[in-house]
Amino acid sequence: MNGLLWALQVLLGLYFLFTGVIHFVVPPGLPAPMAWMYELPTGLHYFSGTAEILAGLGLILPGLTRIQTRLTPLAALGLVLIMAGAAVWHLTRNEFENIFMNAILAGLAGFVAYGRWKLSPLKDKGVS
């Protein structure tokens, strides 16, 4: 279980680091499923980008450093909330493909949160 959770943490962490940065730079020529980014208000870009970058780091760094490992399930839970908000945004725009992706990401993040709380918690340095 620990290996599966680590794989999900790294994959989700890198994904959200990448998408979080995109919120700050919004490059031209994004693929059609991401065209909504051009219409997202600036404040929401900054909020979402910051939350996604911090959560991405929170999925990976506490486990690697073994410092404040309780932050990992909290970061995963934060991503569940961000994805729920994103699903609402896409629902108002009838972007059902994006809602499906939000649901998948929220489900994976929720599994990581539960897994790191109950199934295979990470341990801080010095804790046996």
PDB file of C-alpha atoms in Angstrom:
ATOM      1  CA  MET A   1       0.000   0.000   0.000  1.00  0.00           C
ATOM      2  CA  ASN A   2       2.843   2.372   0.842  1.00  0.00           C
ATOM      3  CA  GLY A   3       4.276   2.012  -2.685  1.00  0.00           C
ATOM      4  CA  LEU A   4       0.926   2.736  -4.340  1.00  0.00           C
ATOM      5  CA  LEU A   5       0.387   5.793  -2.150  1.00  0.00           C
ATOM      6  CA  TRP A   6       3.882   7.070  -2.936  1.00  0.00           C
ATOM      7  CA  ALA A   7       3.298   6.603  -6.667  1.00  0.00           C
ATOM      8  CA  LEU A   8       0.037   8.547  -6.462  1.00  0.00           C
ATOM      9  CA  GLN A   9       1.619  11.257  -4.308  1.00  0.00           C
ATOM     10  CA  VAL A  10       4.438  11.801  -6.795  1.00  0.00           C
ATOM     11  CA  LEU A  11       2.191  11.718  -9.865  1.00  0.00           C
ATOM     12  CA  LEU A  12      -0.426  14.015  -8.350  1.00  0.00           C
ATOM     13  CA  GLY A  13       2.253  16.243  -6.831  1.00  0.00           C
ATOM     14  CA  LEU A  14       3.994  16.771 -10.175  1.00  0.00           C
ATOM     15  CA  TYR A  15       0.695  17.220 -12.005  1.00  0.00           C
ATOM     16  CA  PHE A  16      -0.504  19.897  -9.606  1.00  0.00           C
ATOM     17  CA  LEU A  17       2.870  21.651  -9.502  1.00  0.00           C
ATOM     18  CA  PHE A  18       2.717  21.881 -13.294  1.00  0.00           C
ATOM     19  CA  THR A  19      -0.905  23.032 -13.500  1.00  0.00           C
ATOM     20  CA  GLY A  20      -0.363  25.453 -10.618  1.00  0.00           C
ATOM     21  CA  VAL A  21       2.442  27.157 -12.529  1.00  0.00           C
ATOM     22  CA  ILE A  22       0.248  27.341 -15.644  1.00  0.00           C
ATOM     23  CA  HIS A  23      -2.252  29.399 -13.624  1.00  0.00           C
ATOM     24  CA  PHE A  24       0.432  32.079 -13.257  1.00  0.00           C
ATOM     25  CA  VAL A  25       1.755  32.101 -16.835  1.00  0.00           C
ATOM     26  CA  VAL A  26      -1.296  30.981 -18.913  1.00  0.00           C
ATOM     27  CA  PRO A  27       0.618  30.369 -22.135  1.00  0.00           C
ATOM     28  CA  PRO A  28      -1.011  30.962 -25.519  1.00  0.00           C
ATOM     29  CA  GLY A  29      -2.150  27.969 -27.519  1.00  0.00           C
ATOM     30  CA  LEU A  30      -3.408  25.728 -24.728  1.00  0.00           C
ATOM     31  CA  PRO A  31      -5.298  22.646 -25.960  1.00  0.00           C
ATOM     32  CA  ALA A  32      -9.067  22.978 -26.303  1.00  0.00           C
ATOM     33  CA  PRO A  33      -9.897  21.200 -22.990  1.00  0.00           C
ATOM     34  CA  MET A  34      -7.841  23.865 -21.195  1.00  0.00           C
ATOM     35  CA  ALA A  35      -9.188  26.892 -23.069  1.00  0.00           C
ATOM     36  CA  TRP A  36     -11.286  27.777 -19.996  1.00  0.00           C
ATOM     37  CA  MET A  37      -8.095  29.115 -18.414  1.00  0.00           C
ATOM     38  CA  TYR A  38      -8.283  32.165 -20.663  1.00  0.00           C
ATOM     39  CA  GLU A  39     -11.625  33.114 -19.101  1.00  0.00           C
ATOM     40  CA  LEU A  40     -10.839  32.448 -15.433  1.00  0.00           C
ATOM     41  CA  PRO A  41     -10.624  35.687 -13.393  1.00  0.00           C
ATOM     42  CA  THR A  42      -7.089  36.713 -12.408  1.00  0.00           C
ATOM     43  CA  GLY A  43      -7.756  36.409  -8.680  1.00  0.00           C
ATOM     44  CA  LEU A  44      -9.027  32.872  -9.124  1.00  0.00           C
ATOM     45  CA  HIS A  45      -5.933  32.023 -11.174  1.00  0.00           C
ATOM     46  CA  TYR A  46      -3.708  33.208  -8.342  1.00  0.00           C
ATOM     47  CA  PHE A  47      -5.736  31.412  -5.684  1.00  0.00           C
ATOM     48  CA  SER A  48      -5.933  28.131  -7.615  1.00  0.00           C
ATOM     49  CA  GLY A  49      -2.321  28.290  -8.748  1.00  0.00           C
ATOM     50  CA  THR A  50      -1.026  28.941  -5.254  1.00  0.00           C
ATOM     51  CA  ALA A  51      -3.202  26.210  -3.723  1.00  0.00           C
ATOM     52  CA  GLU A  52      -2.181  23.670  -6.364  1.00  0.00           C
ATOM     53  CA  ILE A  53       1.542  24.428  -6.052  1.00  0.00           C
ATOM     54  CA  LEU A  54       1.448  24.232  -2.246  1.00  0.00           C
ATOM     55  CA  ALA A  55      -0.589  21.033  -2.303  1.00  0.00           C
ATOM     56  CA  GLY A  56       1.731  19.482  -4.883  1.00  0.00           C
ATOM     57  CA  LEU A  57       4.678  20.234  -2.619  1.00  0.00           C
ATOM     58  CA  GLY A  58       2.720  18.989   0.391  1.00  0.00           C
ATOM     59  CA  LEU A  59       2.132  15.638  -1.253  1.00  0.00           C
ATOM     60  CA  ILE A  60       5.848  15.025  -1.779  1.00  0.00           C
ATOM     61  CA  LEU A  61       8.132  17.006   0.536  1.00  0.00           C
ATOM     62  CA  PRO A  62       6.901  15.948   4.003  1.00  0.00           C
ATOM     63  CA  GLY A  63       7.358  12.286   3.136  1.00  0.00           C
ATOM     64  CA  LEU A  64      10.785  12.825   1.598  1.00  0.00           C
ATOM     65  CA  THR A  65      12.085  14.913   4.484  1.00  0.00           C
ATOM     66  CA  ARG A  66      10.069  13.066   7.144  1.00  0.00           C
ATOM     67  CA  ILE A  67       9.217  16.451   8.630  1.00  0.00           C
ATOM     68  CA  GLN A  68       5.584  17.397   9.366  1.00  0.00           C
ATOM     69  CA  THR A  69       4.270  14.298   7.580  1.00  0.00           C
ATOM     70  CA  ARG A  70       0.754  15.068   8.834  1.00  0.00           C
ATOM     71  CA  LEU A  71       0.679  17.757   6.110  1.00  0.00           C
ATOM     72  CA  THR A  72       0.506  15.153   3.329  1.00  0.00           C
ATOM     73  CA  PRO A  73      -3.071  13.992   3.963  1.00  0.00           C
ATOM     74  CA  LEU A  74      -4.082  17.618   4.536  1.00  0.00           C
ATOM     75  CA  ALA A  75      -2.576  18.608   1.183  1.00  0.00           C
ATOM     76  CA  ALA A  76      -4.467  15.764  -0.476  1.00  0.00           C
ATOM     77  CA  LEU A  77      -7.699  16.831   1.200  1.00  0.00           C
ATOM     78  CA  GLY A  78      -7.092  20.399   0.039  1.00  0.00           C
ATOM     79  CA  LEU A  79      -6.844  19.115  -3.523  1.00  0.00           C
ATOM     80  CA  VAL A  80     -10.181  17.354  -3.123  1.00  0.00           C
ATOM     81  CA  LEU A  81     -11.711  20.727  -2.200  1.00  0.00           C
ATOM     82  CA  ILE A  82      -9.975  22.526  -5.076  1.00  0.00           C
ATOM     83  CA  MET A  83     -11.229  19.892  -7.526  1.00  0.00           C
ATOM     84  CA  ALA A  84     -14.764  20.220  -6.144  1.00  0.00           C
ATOM     85  CA  GLY A  85     -14.587  23.961  -6.758  1.00  0.00           C
ATOM     86  CA  ALA A  86     -13.203  23.368 -10.238  1.00  0.00           C
ATOM     87  CA  ALA A  87     -16.064  20.976 -10.981  1.00  0.00           C
ATOM     88  CA  VAL A  88     -18.568  23.675 -10.017  1.00  0.00           C
ATOM     89  CA  TRP A  89     -16.788  26.163 -12.317  1.00  0.00           C
ATOM     90  CA  HIS A  90     -16.918  23.689 -15.218  1.00  0.00           C
ATOM     91  CA  LEU A  91     -20.544  22.781 -14.482  1.00  0.00           C
ATOM     92  CA  THR A  92     -21.578  26.409 -14.959  1.00  0.00           C
ATOM     93  CA  ARG A  93     -19.887  26.237 -18.372  1.00  0.00           C
ATOM     94  CA  ASN A  94     -21.259  22.788 -19.355  1.00  0.00           C
ATOM     95  CA  GLU A  95     -17.710  21.423 -19.635  1.00  0.00           C
ATOM     96  CA  PHE A  96     -18.535  17.857 -18.676  1.00  0.00           C
ATOM     97  CA  GLU A  97     -15.234  16.385 -19.877  1.00  0.00           C
ATOM     98  CA  ASN A  98     -13.421  18.623 -17.403  1.00  0.00           C
ATOM     99  CA  ILE A  99     -15.841  17.699 -14.600  1.00  0.00           C
ATOM    100  CA  PHE A 100     -15.014  14.038 -15.233  1.00  0.00           C
ATOM    101  CA  MET A 101     -11.289  14.828 -14.939  1.00  0.00           C
ATOM    102  CA  ASN A 102     -11.903  16.832 -11.744  1.00  0.00           C
ATOM    103  CA  ALA A 103     -13.777  13.858 -10.274  1.00  0.00           C
ATOM    104  CA  ILE A 104     -10.928  11.466 -11.096  1.00  0.00           C
ATOM    105  CA  LEU A 105      -8.316  13.784  -9.598  1.00  0.00           C
ATOM    106  CA  ALA A 106     -10.463  14.386  -6.512  1.00  0.00           C
ATOM    107  CA  GLY A 107     -10.962  10.649  -6.074  1.00  0.00           C
ATOM    108  CA  LEU A 108      -7.233   9.936  -6.321  1.00  0.00           C
ATOM    109  CA  ALA A 109      -6.407  12.764  -3.922  1.00  0.00           C
ATOM    110  CA  GLY A 110      -9.107  11.527  -1.555  1.00  0.00           C
ATOM    111  CA  PHE A 111      -7.597   8.057  -1.644  1.00  0.00           C
ATOM    112  CA  VAL A 112      -4.167   9.502  -0.810  1.00  0.00           C
ATOM    113  CA  ALA A 113      -5.670  11.502   2.065  1.00  0.00           C
ATOM    114  CA  TYR A 114      -7.413   8.433   3.502  1.00  0.00           C
ATOM    115  CA  GLY A 115      -4.410   6.215   2.841  1.00  0.00           C
ATOM    116  CA  ARG A 116      -1.985   8.523   4.610  1.00  0.00           C
ATOM    117  CA  TRP A 117      -4.369   9.077   7.537  1.00  0.00           C
ATOM    118  CA  LYS A 118      -5.503   5.504   8.131  1.00  0.00           C
ATOM    119  CA  LEU A 119      -3.913   2.843   5.905  1.00  0.00           C
ATOM    120  CA  SER A 120      -0.223   3.705   5.782  1.00  0.00           C
ATOM    121  CA  PRO A 121       0.582   6.925   7.650  1.00  0.00           C
ATOM    122  CA  LEU A 122       3.950   8.555   7.065  1.00  0.00           C
ATOM    123  CA  LYS A 123       6.218   8.854  10.107  1.00  0.00           C
ATOM    124  CA  ASP A 124       8.222  11.895  11.168  1.00  0.00           C
ATOM    125  CA  LYS A 125      11.943  11.595  11.886  1.00  0.00           C
ATOM    126  CA  GLY A 126      12.603   9.974  15.221  1.00  0.00           C
ATOM    127  CA  VAL A 127       9.151   8.373  15.436  1.00  0.00           C
ATOM    128  CA  SER A 128       9.114   4.594  15.308  1.00  0.00           C
TER     129      SER A 128
END
